[in-house]
PDB file of C-alpha atoms in Angstrom:
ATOM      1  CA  UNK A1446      -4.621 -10.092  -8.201  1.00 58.00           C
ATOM      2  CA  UNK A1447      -5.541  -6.538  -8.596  1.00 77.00           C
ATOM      3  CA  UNK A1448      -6.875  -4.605  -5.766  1.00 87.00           C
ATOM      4  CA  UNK A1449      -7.420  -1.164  -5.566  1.00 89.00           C
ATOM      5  CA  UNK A1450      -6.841   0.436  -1.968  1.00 94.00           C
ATOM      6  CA  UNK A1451      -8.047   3.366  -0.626  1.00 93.00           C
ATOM      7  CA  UNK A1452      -6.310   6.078   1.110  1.00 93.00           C
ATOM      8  CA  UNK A1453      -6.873   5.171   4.056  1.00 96.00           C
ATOM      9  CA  UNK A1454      -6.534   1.357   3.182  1.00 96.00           C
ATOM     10  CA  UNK A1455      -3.177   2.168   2.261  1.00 96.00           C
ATOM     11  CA  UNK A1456      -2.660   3.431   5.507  1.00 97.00           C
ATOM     12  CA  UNK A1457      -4.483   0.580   7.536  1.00 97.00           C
ATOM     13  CA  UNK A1458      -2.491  -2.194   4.755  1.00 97.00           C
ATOM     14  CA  UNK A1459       1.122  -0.627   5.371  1.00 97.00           C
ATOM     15  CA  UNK A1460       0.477  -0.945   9.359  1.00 97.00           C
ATOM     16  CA  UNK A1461      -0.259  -4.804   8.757  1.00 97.00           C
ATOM     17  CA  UNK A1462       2.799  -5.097   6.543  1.00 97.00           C
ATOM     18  CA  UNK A1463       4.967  -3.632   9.207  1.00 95.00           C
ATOM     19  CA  UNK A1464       4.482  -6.589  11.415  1.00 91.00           C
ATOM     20  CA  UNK A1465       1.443  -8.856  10.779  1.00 88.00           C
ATOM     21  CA  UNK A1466       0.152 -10.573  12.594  1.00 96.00           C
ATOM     22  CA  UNK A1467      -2.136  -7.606  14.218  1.00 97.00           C
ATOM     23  CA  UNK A1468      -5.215  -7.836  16.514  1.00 96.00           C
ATOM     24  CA  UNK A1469      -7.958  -4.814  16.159  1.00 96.00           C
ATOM     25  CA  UNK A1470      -6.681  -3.458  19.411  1.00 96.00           C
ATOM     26  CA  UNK A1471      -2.862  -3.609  18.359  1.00 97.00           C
ATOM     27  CA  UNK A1472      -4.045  -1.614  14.840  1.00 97.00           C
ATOM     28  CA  UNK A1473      -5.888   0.740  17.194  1.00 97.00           C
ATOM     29  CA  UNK A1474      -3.492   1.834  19.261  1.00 97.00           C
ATOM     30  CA  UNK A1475      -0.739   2.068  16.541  1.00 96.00           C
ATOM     31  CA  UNK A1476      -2.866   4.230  14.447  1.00 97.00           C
ATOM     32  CA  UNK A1477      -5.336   6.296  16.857  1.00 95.00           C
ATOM     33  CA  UNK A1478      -2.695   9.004  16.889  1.00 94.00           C
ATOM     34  CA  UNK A1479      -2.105   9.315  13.269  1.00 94.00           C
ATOM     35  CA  UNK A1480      -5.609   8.758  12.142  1.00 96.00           C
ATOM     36  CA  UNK A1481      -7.914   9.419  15.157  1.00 96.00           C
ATOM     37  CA  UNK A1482      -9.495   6.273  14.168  1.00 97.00           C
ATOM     38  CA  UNK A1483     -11.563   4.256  16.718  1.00 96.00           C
ATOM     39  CA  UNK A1484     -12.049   0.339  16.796  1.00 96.00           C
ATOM     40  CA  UNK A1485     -15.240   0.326  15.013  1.00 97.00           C
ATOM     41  CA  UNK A1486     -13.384   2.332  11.899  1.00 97.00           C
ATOM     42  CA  UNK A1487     -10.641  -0.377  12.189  1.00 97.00           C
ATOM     43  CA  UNK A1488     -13.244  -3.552  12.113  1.00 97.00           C
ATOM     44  CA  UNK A1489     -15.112  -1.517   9.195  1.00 97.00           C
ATOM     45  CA  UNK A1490     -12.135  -1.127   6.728  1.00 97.00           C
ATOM     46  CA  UNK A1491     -10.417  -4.837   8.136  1.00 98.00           C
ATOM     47  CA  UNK A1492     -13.911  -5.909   6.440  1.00 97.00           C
ATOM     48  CA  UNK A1493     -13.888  -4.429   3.461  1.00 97.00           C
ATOM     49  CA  UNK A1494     -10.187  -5.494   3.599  1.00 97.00           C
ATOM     50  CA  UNK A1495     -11.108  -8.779   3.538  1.00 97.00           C
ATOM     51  CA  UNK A1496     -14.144  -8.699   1.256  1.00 96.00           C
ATOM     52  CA  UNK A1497     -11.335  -7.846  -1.321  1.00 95.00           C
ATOM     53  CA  UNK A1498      -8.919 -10.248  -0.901  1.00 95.00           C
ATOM     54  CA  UNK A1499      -6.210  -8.061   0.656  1.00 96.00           C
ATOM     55  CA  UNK A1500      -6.184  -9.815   4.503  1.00 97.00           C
ATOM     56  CA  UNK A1501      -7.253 -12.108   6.357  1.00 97.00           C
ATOM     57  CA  UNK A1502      -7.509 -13.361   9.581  1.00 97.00           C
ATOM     58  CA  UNK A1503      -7.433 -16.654  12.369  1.00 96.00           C
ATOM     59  CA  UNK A1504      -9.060 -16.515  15.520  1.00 94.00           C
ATOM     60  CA  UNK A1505      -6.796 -16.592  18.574  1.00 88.00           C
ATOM     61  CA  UNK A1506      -8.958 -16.939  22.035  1.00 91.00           C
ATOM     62  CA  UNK A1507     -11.451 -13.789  21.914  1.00 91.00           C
ATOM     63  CA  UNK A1508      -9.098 -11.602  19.706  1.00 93.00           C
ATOM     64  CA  UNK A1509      -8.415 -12.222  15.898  1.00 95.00           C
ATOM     65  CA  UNK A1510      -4.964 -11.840  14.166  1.00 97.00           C
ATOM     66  CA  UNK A1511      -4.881 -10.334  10.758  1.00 97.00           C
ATOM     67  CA  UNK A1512      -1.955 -10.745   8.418  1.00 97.00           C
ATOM     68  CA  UNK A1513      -1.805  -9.395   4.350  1.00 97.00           C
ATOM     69  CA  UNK A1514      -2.467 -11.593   2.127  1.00 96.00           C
ATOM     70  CA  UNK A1515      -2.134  -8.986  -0.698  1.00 95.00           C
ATOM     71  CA  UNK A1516       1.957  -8.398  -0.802  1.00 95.00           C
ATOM     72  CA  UNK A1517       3.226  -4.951  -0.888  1.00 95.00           C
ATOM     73  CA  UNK A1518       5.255  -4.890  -3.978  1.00 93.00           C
ATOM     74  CA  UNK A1519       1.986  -6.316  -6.243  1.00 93.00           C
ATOM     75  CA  UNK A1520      -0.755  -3.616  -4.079  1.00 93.00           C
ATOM     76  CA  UNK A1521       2.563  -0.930  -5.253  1.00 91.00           C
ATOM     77  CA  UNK A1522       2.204  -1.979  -8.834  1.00 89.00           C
ATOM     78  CA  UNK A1523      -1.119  -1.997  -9.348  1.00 88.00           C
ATOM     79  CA  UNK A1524      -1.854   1.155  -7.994  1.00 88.00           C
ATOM     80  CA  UNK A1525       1.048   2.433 -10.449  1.00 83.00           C
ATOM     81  CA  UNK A1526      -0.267   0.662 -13.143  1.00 81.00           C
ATOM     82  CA  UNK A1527      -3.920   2.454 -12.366  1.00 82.00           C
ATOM     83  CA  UNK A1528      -2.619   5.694 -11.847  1.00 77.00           C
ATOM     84  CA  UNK A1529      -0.272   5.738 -15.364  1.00 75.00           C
ATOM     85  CA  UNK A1530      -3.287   4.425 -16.972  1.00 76.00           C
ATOM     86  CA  UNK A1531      -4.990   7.568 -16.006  1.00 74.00           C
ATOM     87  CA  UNK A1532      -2.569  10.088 -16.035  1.00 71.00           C
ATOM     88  CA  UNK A1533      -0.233   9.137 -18.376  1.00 64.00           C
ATOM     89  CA  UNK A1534      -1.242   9.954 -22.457  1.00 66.00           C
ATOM     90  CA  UNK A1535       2.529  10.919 -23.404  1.00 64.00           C
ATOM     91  CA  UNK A1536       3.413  12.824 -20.360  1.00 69.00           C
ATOM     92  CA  UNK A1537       6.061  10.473 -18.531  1.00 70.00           C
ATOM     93  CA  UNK A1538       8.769  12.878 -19.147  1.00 74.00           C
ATOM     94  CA  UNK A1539       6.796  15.825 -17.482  1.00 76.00           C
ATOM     95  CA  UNK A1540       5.811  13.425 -14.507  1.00 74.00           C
ATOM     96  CA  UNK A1541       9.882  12.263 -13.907  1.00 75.00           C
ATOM     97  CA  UNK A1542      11.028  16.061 -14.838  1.00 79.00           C
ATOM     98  CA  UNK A1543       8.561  17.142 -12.001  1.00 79.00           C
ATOM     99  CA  UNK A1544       9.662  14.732 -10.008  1.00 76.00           C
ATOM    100  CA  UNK A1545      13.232  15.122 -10.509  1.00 77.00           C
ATOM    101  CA  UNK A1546      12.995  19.206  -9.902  1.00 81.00           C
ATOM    102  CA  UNK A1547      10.903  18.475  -7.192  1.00 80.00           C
ATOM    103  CA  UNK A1548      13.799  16.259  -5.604  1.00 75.00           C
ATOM    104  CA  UNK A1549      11.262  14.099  -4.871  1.00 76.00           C
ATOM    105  CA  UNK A1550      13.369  11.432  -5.526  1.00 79.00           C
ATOM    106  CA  UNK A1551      16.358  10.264  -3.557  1.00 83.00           C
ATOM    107  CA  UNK A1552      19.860   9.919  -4.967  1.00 85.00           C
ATOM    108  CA  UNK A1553      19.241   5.938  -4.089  1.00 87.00           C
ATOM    109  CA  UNK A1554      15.893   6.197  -6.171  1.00 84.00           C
ATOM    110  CA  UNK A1555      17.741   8.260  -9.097  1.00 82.00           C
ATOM    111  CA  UNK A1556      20.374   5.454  -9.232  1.00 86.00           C
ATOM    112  CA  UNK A1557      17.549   2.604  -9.447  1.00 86.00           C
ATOM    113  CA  UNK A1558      16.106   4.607 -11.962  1.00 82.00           C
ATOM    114  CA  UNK A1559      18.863   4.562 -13.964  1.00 84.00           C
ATOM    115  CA  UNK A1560      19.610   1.415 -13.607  1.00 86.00           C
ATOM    116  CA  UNK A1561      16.056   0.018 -14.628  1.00 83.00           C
ATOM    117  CA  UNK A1562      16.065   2.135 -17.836  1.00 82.00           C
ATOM    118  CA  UNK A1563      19.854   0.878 -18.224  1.00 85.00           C
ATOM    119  CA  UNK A1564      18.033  -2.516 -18.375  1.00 85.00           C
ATOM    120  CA  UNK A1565      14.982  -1.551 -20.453  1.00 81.00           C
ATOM    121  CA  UNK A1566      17.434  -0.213 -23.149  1.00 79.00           C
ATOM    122  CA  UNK A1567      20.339  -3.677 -23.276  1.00 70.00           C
ATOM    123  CA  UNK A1568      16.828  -5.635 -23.566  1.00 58.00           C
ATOM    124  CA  UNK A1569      16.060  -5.068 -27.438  1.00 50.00           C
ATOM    125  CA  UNK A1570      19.525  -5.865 -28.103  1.00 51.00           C
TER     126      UNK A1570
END
């Protein structure tokens, strides 16, 4: 399933992953400070959340509990996936070497870098 997010569904998705299940009041408080969003921003993007695929939710008394359906890892791959399909026409050493000069990336992140193209390279053979 590939589902594109939004900024700020990104932010409202990686709430929901933190702890699902999560009533609108629960997502309002825990983001109201970040965001300044108010309920009715919560139920409007929880809709369109759902519209695509990414929660859903079960009615418990008055409130209702939403939970991910869309898991983490897959909404993190296809948003890399989208973003090397724009960005990237032969420049994925410039993007690491920025990233890498940048230290961007953690010694924990260089190491599982390596390790992946260690992989990638005993495949072929």
């Amino acid at each position: 399933m590939s589902i594109h997010l939004s900024s700020g569904e990104w932010t409202l998705m990686n709430q929901l992953w933190e702890g699902p299940p999560q009533t609108i009041t629960e997502l309002t408080a825990a983001l109201k400070e970040k965001t300044g969003w108010g309920k009715h921003t919560i139920i409007t993007m929880l809709s369109r959340l759902e519209a695509k695929g990414a929660v859903q939710h079960r009615e418990d008394g008055r409130a209702k509990r939403y939970t991910p359906t869309l898991p983490r890892e897959e909404a993190a791959r296809s948003e890399t996936e989208r973003f090397l399909s724009r960005v990237y026409r032969g420049s994925l050493g410039v993007m690491m070497s920025a990233m890498v000069e940048s230290h961007q990336l953690s010694e924990a992140e260089l190491a599982e870098l390596s390790a992946i193209l260690d992989k990638a390279g005993g495949a072929g053979q």
